[in-house]
Tab-separated table of C-alpha atoms in Angstrom:
chain	number	residue	atom	x	y	z
A	1	MET	CA	23.602	25.805	-29.816
A	2	LEU	CA	25.624	23.769	-27.324
A	3	LEU	CA	23.756	25.347	-24.405
A	4	ALA	CA	20.408	24.598	-26.051
A	5	LEU	CA	21.445	20.974	-26.575
A	6	LEU	CA	22.527	20.657	-22.946
A	7	LEU	CA	19.286	22.192	-21.688
A	8	SER	CA	17.226	19.874	-23.889
A	9	ALA	CA	19.181	16.845	-22.674
A	10	LEU	CA	18.743	17.972	-19.061
A	11	ALA	CA	15.015	18.543	-19.551
A	12	MET	CA	14.530	15.088	-21.066
A	13	THR	CA	16.591	13.505	-18.291
A	14	LEU	CA	14.304	15.135	-15.725
A	15	ILE	CA	11.217	13.980	-17.637
A	16	VAL	CA	12.468	10.381	-17.826
A	17	GLY	CA	13.482	10.442	-14.159
A	18	VAL	CA	10.163	11.881	-12.968
A	19	ARG	CA	8.248	9.449	-15.213
A	20	TYR	CA	10.142	6.562	-13.613
A	21	LEU	CA	9.537	7.801	-10.064
A	22	LEU	CA	5.832	8.367	-10.677
A	23	ALA	CA	5.213	5.077	-12.484
A	24	SER	CA	7.327	2.865	-10.239
A	25	GLY	CA	6.222	4.724	-7.131
A	26	GLY	CA	2.562	4.435	-8.114
A	27	PHE	CA	2.766	0.702	-8.751
A	28	ALA	CA	4.859	0.175	-5.615
A	29	LEU	CA	2.097	1.921	-3.654
A	30	ALA	CA	-0.482	-0.302	-5.353
A	31	THR	CA	1.615	-3.299	-4.293
A	32	ARG	CA	1.580	-2.120	-0.698
A	33	PHE	CA	-2.222	-1.982	-0.717
A	34	ARG	CA	-2.834	-5.109	-2.799
A	35	HIS	CA	-0.086	-7.338	-1.348
A	36	PRO	CA	1.055	-5.923	2.014
A	37	GLY	CA	4.491	-7.156	2.992
A	38	LEU	CA	5.449	-8.349	-0.482
A	39	TYR	CA	8.511	-6.056	-0.509
A	40	ALA	CA	9.289	-6.490	3.196
A	41	GLY	CA	13.006	-6.673	3.883
A	42	LEU	CA	13.884	-5.292	0.434
A	43	ASP	CA	14.607	-1.688	1.457
A	44	ARG	CA	18.308	-1.914	0.641
A	45	GLN	CA	17.627	-3.567	-2.708
A	46	ILE	CA	14.999	-0.946	-3.575
A	47	ARG	CA	17.417	1.898	-2.789
A	48	ARG	CA	19.920	0.260	-5.127
A	49	GLU	CA	17.261	-0.143	-7.833
A	50	ILE	CA	16.318	3.539	-7.565
A	51	GLY	CA	19.963	4.614	-7.772
A	52	TRP	CA	20.699	2.574	-10.902
A	53	SER	CA	17.391	3.657	-12.440
A	54	LEU	CA	18.052	7.371	-11.970
A	55	ALA	CA	21.484	6.903	-13.573
A	56	SER	CA	19.721	5.135	-16.450
A	57	ALA	CA	17.325	8.085	-16.731
A	58	ALA	CA	20.271	10.320	-17.652
A	59	ILE	CA	21.487	7.825	-20.250
A	60	TYR	CA	17.995	7.661	-21.768
A	61	GLY	CA	17.498	11.407	-21.487
A	62	VAL	CA	20.595	12.611	-23.346
A	63	PRO	CA	19.884	11.081	-26.791
A	64	ALA	CA	16.179	11.870	-26.371
A	65	GLY	CA	17.071	15.483	-25.628
A	66	VAL	CA	19.313	15.761	-28.689
A	67	VAL	CA	16.596	14.289	-30.903
A	68	ALA	CA	13.923	16.583	-29.404
A	69	TRP	CA	16.123	19.622	-30.013
A	70	GLY	CA	16.810	18.579	-33.604
A	71	TRP	CA	13.125	17.935	-34.278
A	72	GLN	CA	11.955	21.259	-32.852
A	73	ASN	CA	14.690	23.434	-34.323
A	74	HIS	CA	15.677	21.752	-37.572
A	75	GLY	CA	12.866	19.391	-38.478
A	76	TRP	CA	14.997	16.323	-37.952
A	77	THR	CA	13.172	13.026	-37.487
A	78	ARG	CA	9.921	11.793	-38.991
A	79	ILE	CA	7.780	12.901	-36.049
A	80	TYR	CA	4.720	14.812	-37.258
A	81	THR	CA	2.022	16.824	-35.489
A	82	ASP	CA	-0.714	17.007	-38.129
A	83	ALA	CA	-2.884	13.938	-37.583
A	84	HIS	CA	-3.967	14.123	-41.237
A	85	ALA	CA	-0.444	14.046	-42.650
A	86	PHE	CA	-0.930	10.282	-42.964
A	87	PRO	CA	-4.158	8.240	-43.151
A	88	LEU	CA	-5.791	7.894	-39.746
A	89	TRP	CA	-5.453	4.105	-39.894
A	90	TYR	CA	-1.685	4.642	-39.802
A	91	LEU	CA	-1.834	5.958	-36.205
A	92	PRO	CA	-2.409	2.547	-34.562
A	93	VAL	CA	-0.213	0.875	-37.200
A	94	SER	CA	2.700	3.168	-36.314
A	95	VAL	CA	2.308	2.309	-32.613
A	96	LEU	CA	2.405	-1.396	-33.449
A	97	LEU	CA	5.426	-0.919	-35.736
A	98	TYR	CA	7.345	0.840	-32.965
A	99	LEU	CA	6.451	-1.818	-30.416
A	100	LEU	CA	7.414	-4.657	-32.762
A	101	ALA	CA	10.723	-3.002	-33.681
A	102	HIS	CA	11.528	-2.219	-30.046
A	103	ASP	CA	10.606	-5.736	-28.996
A	104	THR	CA	12.866	-7.227	-31.679
A	105	TRP	CA	15.814	-5.084	-30.626
A	106	PHE	CA	15.181	-5.865	-26.982
A	107	TYR	CA	14.899	-9.619	-27.501
A	108	TRP	CA	18.187	-9.953	-29.369
A	109	THR	CA	20.229	-7.517	-27.244
A	110	HIS	CA	18.775	-9.054	-24.070
A	111	ARG	CA	19.654	-12.539	-25.234
A	112	TRP	CA	23.127	-11.315	-26.249
A	113	MET	CA	23.648	-9.882	-22.754
A	114	HIS	CA	23.058	-13.339	-21.294
A	115	VAL	CA	26.320	-14.577	-22.835
A	116	PRO	CA	28.262	-15.224	-19.591
A	117	ALA	CA	31.075	-12.689	-20.152
A	118	LEU	CA	28.629	-9.948	-21.137
A	119	PHE	CA	26.195	-10.892	-18.403
A	120	ARG	CA	28.795	-10.186	-15.728
A	121	ARG	CA	29.729	-6.836	-17.282
A	122	MET	CA	26.337	-5.530	-18.362
A	123	HIS	CA	23.297	-7.429	-17.140
A	124	ALA	CA	24.141	-8.694	-13.657
A	125	VAL	CA	23.031	-5.373	-12.146
A	126	HIS	CA	19.461	-5.978	-13.298
A	127	HIS	CA	19.393	-9.574	-12.099
A	128	ALA	CA	20.792	-8.540	-8.717
A	129	SER	CA	17.171	-7.686	-7.887
A	130	ARG	CA	16.042	-10.916	-6.243
A	131	PRO	CA	13.108	-10.751	-6.468
A	132	PRO	CA	12.533	-7.783	-8.784
A	133	THR	CA	10.213	-5.062	-7.553
A	134	ALA	CA	8.244	-2.258	-9.173
A	135	TRP	CA	11.383	-0.113	-8.801
A	136	ALA	CA	13.546	-2.466	-10.896
A	137	ALA	CA	12.225	-1.628	-14.370
A	138	MET	CA	15.167	0.693	-15.183
A	139	SER	CA	17.721	-0.766	-12.805
A	140	PHE	CA	20.473	-1.237	-15.406
A	141	HIS	CA	24.226	-1.042	-15.656
A	142	PRO	CA	25.084	2.026	-17.806
A	143	LEU	CA	26.178	-0.194	-20.711
A	144	GLU	CA	22.852	-1.993	-20.678
A	145	ALA	CA	20.984	1.308	-20.376
A	146	LEU	CA	22.824	2.540	-23.462
A	147	THR	CA	21.544	-0.390	-25.544
A	148	GLY	CA	17.984	0.562	-24.601
A	149	ALA	CA	18.416	4.324	-24.909
A	150	VAL	CA	19.172	4.332	-28.634
A	151	VAL	CA	16.104	2.425	-29.893
A	152	ILE	CA	13.308	5.013	-29.959
A	153	PRO	CA	15.633	7.912	-30.939
A	154	ALA	CA	16.802	5.813	-33.895
A	155	LEU	CA	13.283	4.787	-34.920
A	156	VAL	CA	12.003	8.378	-35.140
A	157	PHE	CA	14.484	8.965	-37.975
A	158	LEU	CA	13.185	5.928	-39.874
A	159	VAL	CA	9.470	5.402	-39.198
A	160	PRO	CA	6.940	8.275	-39.385
A	161	VAL	CA	5.039	8.688	-36.141
A	162	HIS	CA	2.545	11.222	-34.822
A	163	VAL	CA	3.697	12.884	-31.625
A	164	GLY	CA	0.644	11.495	-29.808
A	165	ALA	CA	1.326	7.973	-31.045
A	166	LEU	CA	4.923	8.318	-29.885
A	167	GLY	CA	3.656	9.374	-26.459
A	168	LEU	CA	1.495	6.245	-26.362
A	169	VAL	CA	4.502	4.059	-27.248
A	170	LEU	CA	6.479	5.595	-24.386
A	171	ALA	CA	3.555	5.130	-21.992
A	172	ILE	CA	3.209	1.447	-22.947
A	173	MET	CA	6.969	0.989	-22.577
A	174	THR	CA	6.872	2.508	-19.091
A	175	VAL	CA	3.800	0.649	-17.823
A	176	MET	CA	4.865	-2.748	-19.142
A	177	GLY	CA	8.423	-2.273	-17.907
A	178	VAL	CA	7.174	-1.613	-14.382
A	179	THR	CA	4.295	-4.093	-14.206
A	180	ASN	CA	6.412	-6.952	-15.551
A	181	HIS	CA	8.699	-6.630	-12.507
A	182	MET	CA	6.139	-6.162	-9.745
A	183	GLY	CA	6.105	-9.711	-8.416
A	184	TRP	CA	2.357	-10.078	-8.985
A	185	GLU	CA	-0.139	-9.786	-11.813
A	186	VAL	CA	-1.798	-6.403	-12.060
A	187	TRP	CA	-3.888	-7.518	-15.055
A	188	PRO	CA	-7.074	-9.625	-14.789
A	189	ARG	CA	-6.636	-13.384	-15.065
A	190	PHE	CA	-8.341	-13.531	-18.472
A	191	VAL	CA	-5.538	-11.337	-19.881
A	192	TRP	CA	-2.511	-13.368	-18.851
A	193	GLN	CA	-4.101	-16.832	-18.809
A	194	GLY	CA	-6.302	-16.314	-21.861
A	195	PRO	CA	-5.513	-16.003	-25.584
A	196	LEU	CA	-3.929	-12.567	-25.111
A	197	GLY	CA	-1.489	-13.986	-22.596
A	198	GLY	CA	-0.293	-16.407	-25.227
A	199	TRP	CA	1.152	-13.476	-27.162
A	200	LEU	CA	1.623	-10.631	-24.699
A	201	ILE	CA	4.224	-10.568	-21.945
A	202	THR	CA	3.050	-9.888	-18.404
A	203	ALA	CA	4.629	-10.323	-14.987
A	204	SER	CA	4.053	-14.091	-14.958
A	205	HIS	CA	6.078	-14.533	-18.146
A	206	HIS	CA	8.890	-12.203	-17.106
A	207	GLN	CA	8.994	-13.647	-13.593
A	208	ARG	CA	10.101	-16.940	-15.122
A	209	HIS	CA	12.978	-15.125	-16.834
A	210	HIS	CA	14.229	-13.995	-13.434
A	211	GLU	CA	13.934	-17.593	-12.237
A	212	ARG	CA	15.422	-19.280	-15.324
A	213	TYR	CA	17.813	-16.843	-16.958
A	214	ALA	CA	18.025	-18.658	-20.315
A	215	SER	CA	14.399	-18.133	-21.314
A	216	ASN	CA	11.652	-15.535	-21.797
A	217	PHE	CA	13.765	-12.703	-23.230
A	218	GLY	CA	10.983	-10.629	-24.834
A	219	LEU	CA	9.685	-7.235	-23.782
A	220	TYR	CA	6.131	-6.882	-25.127
A	221	PHE	CA	5.414	-9.983	-27.197
A	222	ARG	CA	6.191	-13.700	-26.982
A	223	HIS	CA	6.658	-14.429	-30.697
A	224	TRP	CA	10.489	-14.228	-30.706
A	225	ASP	CA	10.702	-16.517	-27.690
A	226	ARG	CA	8.379	-18.957	-29.403
A	227	LEU	CA	10.171	-18.828	-32.763
A	228	CYS	CA	13.582	-19.272	-31.137
A	229	GLY	CA	12.588	-21.935	-28.614
A	230	THR	CA	13.232	-19.760	-25.566
A	231	ASP	CA	9.654	-19.484	-24.297
A	232	ALA	CA	9.438	-21.265	-20.935
A	233	GLY	CA	5.825	-20.369	-20.285
A	234	LEU	CA	4.464	-18.616	-17.216
A	235	GLY	CA	6.118	-18.562	-13.815
A	236	GLY	CA	4.668	-18.314	-10.345
A	237	PHE	CA	5.176	-15.869	-7.522
A	238	PRO	CA	6.646	-17.170	-4.248
A	239	ALA	CA	5.015	-16.056	-1.030
A	240	PRO	CA	6.819	-13.305	0.941
A	241	ALA	CA	7.953	-15.830	3.588
A	242	MET	CA	9.500	-18.055	0.936
A	243	ARG	CA	11.211	-15.047	-0.643
A	244	LYS	CA	12.698	-14.153	2.711
A	245	ASN	CA	14.046	-17.690	3.102
A	246	ASN	CA	15.531	-17.589	-0.415
A	247	ARG	CA	17.389	-14.360	0.446
A	248	SER	CA	18.760	-15.788	3.705
């Protein structure tokens, strides 16, 4: 049993790590083609981001591996594989429920980690990326990574979810985590400047958080920032030359 648990945890750690490398690497490559030179001079920072992120992958992978083992061997969790076990309309609803719950947890723990004493101990690693890059999405201190690693494993014990819907939640989490740190908008202008952008978080919104630490704490949605008066709107992206001067 212990060996099976360890192997499951190791397998999930590898999956999370490879998912990070593929997603961040893919968007970093897109950045190179779309905005050549945007990450110039950031090689040392990027190596640091990759190191912290791979450590975070292990912290995310262990609880995920335990949950996966329990689900497959003992029927733990409320993950289901029969698409007709619940009404089909519940599939998109379950995705939205997971995103809303994750966003709520993220907003309040993120805001909590900006308390000065906790910021220095837990969150300063992430904000050491100046400016953040596509590799920074999982660049966390282990204590911060732990706060993020428990959310989805906890939710699968509480909220029924089809395995495919859960995969979609994880894909959205990965893509938004990476694209919100890229230093440019991957989405069309009508998304982030239109009605959708008033409710969904994209790179422009999260960029302002890295400029003004006391605002824009959300992960997927802007409603908590709006309700709590912490929404500072959309930020801009400094030109590579200006970024170089800011780092000097």
